[in-house]
Coordinates of C-alpha atoms in Angstrom, one line a residue:
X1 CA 10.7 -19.9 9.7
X2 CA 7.7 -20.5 12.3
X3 CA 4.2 -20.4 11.3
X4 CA 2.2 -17.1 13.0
X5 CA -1.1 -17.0 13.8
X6 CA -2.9 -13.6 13.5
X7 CA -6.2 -14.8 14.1
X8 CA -6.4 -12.7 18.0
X9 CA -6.2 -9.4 16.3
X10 CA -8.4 -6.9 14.6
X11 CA -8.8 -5.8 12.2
X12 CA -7.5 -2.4 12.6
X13 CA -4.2 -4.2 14.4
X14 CA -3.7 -6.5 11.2
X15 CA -3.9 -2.9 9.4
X16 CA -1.2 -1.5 11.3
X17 CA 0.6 -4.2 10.9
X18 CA 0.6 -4.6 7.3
X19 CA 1.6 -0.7 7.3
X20 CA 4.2 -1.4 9.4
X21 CA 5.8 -4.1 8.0
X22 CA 5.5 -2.7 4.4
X23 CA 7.4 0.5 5.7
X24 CA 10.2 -1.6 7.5
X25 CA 10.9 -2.5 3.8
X26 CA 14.3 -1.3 2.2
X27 CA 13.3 -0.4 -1.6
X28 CA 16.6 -1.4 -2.8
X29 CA 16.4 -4.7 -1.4
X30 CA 12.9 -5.4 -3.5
X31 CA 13.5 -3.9 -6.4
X32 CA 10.7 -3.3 -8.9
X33 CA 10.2 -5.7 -12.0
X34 CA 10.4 -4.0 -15.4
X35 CA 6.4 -4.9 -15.9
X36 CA 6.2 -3.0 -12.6
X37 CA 8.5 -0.3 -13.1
X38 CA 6.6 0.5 -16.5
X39 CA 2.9 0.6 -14.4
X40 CA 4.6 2.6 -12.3
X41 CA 5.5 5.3 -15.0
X42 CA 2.3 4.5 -17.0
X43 CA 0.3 5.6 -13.5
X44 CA 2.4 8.6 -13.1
X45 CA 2.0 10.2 -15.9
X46 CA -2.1 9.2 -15.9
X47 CA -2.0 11.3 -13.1
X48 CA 0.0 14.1 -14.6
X49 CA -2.3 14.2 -17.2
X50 CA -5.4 14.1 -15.1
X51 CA -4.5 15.5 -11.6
X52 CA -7.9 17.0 -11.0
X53 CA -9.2 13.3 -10.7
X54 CA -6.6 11.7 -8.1
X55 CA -6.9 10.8 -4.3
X56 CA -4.7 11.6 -1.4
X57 CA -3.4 8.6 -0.1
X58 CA -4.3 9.3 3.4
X59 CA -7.9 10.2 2.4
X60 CA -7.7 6.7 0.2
X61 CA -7.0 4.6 3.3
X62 CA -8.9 6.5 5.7
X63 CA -12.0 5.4 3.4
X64 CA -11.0 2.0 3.4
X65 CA -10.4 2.2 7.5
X66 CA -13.8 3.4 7.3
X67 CA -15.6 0.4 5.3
X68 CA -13.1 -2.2 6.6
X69 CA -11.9 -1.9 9.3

């Protein structure tokens, strides 16, 4: 596999990249680890128990856009 060099992009372009790669990604074909299949239900039902206290993910990443990018 060649090497790529990202180094001529922003930020914001190494953002949407990353987004767009992870959403190319078939779920079946990296499944989830049983350590992170059991985070997974642990944070799921933190936030059932607590809803009041979660973030949209949009609004989450939009903050981080904002101090990061």
């Amino acid at each position: 596999m060649a090497t790529l060099d990202f180094s001529n992009l922003t930020t914001q372009e190494r953002l949407d990249l990353i987004e767009a790669l992870w959403d190319s990604l078939d779920a079946e074909a990296a499944p989830l680890t049983d350590a992170q299949a059991e985070e997974v239900r642990r944070r799921l039902h933190t936030l059932d128990e607590d809803i009041e206290h979660g973030r949209d993910a949009s609004e989450l990443l939009a903050d981080l856009r904002r101090r990061h990018g």
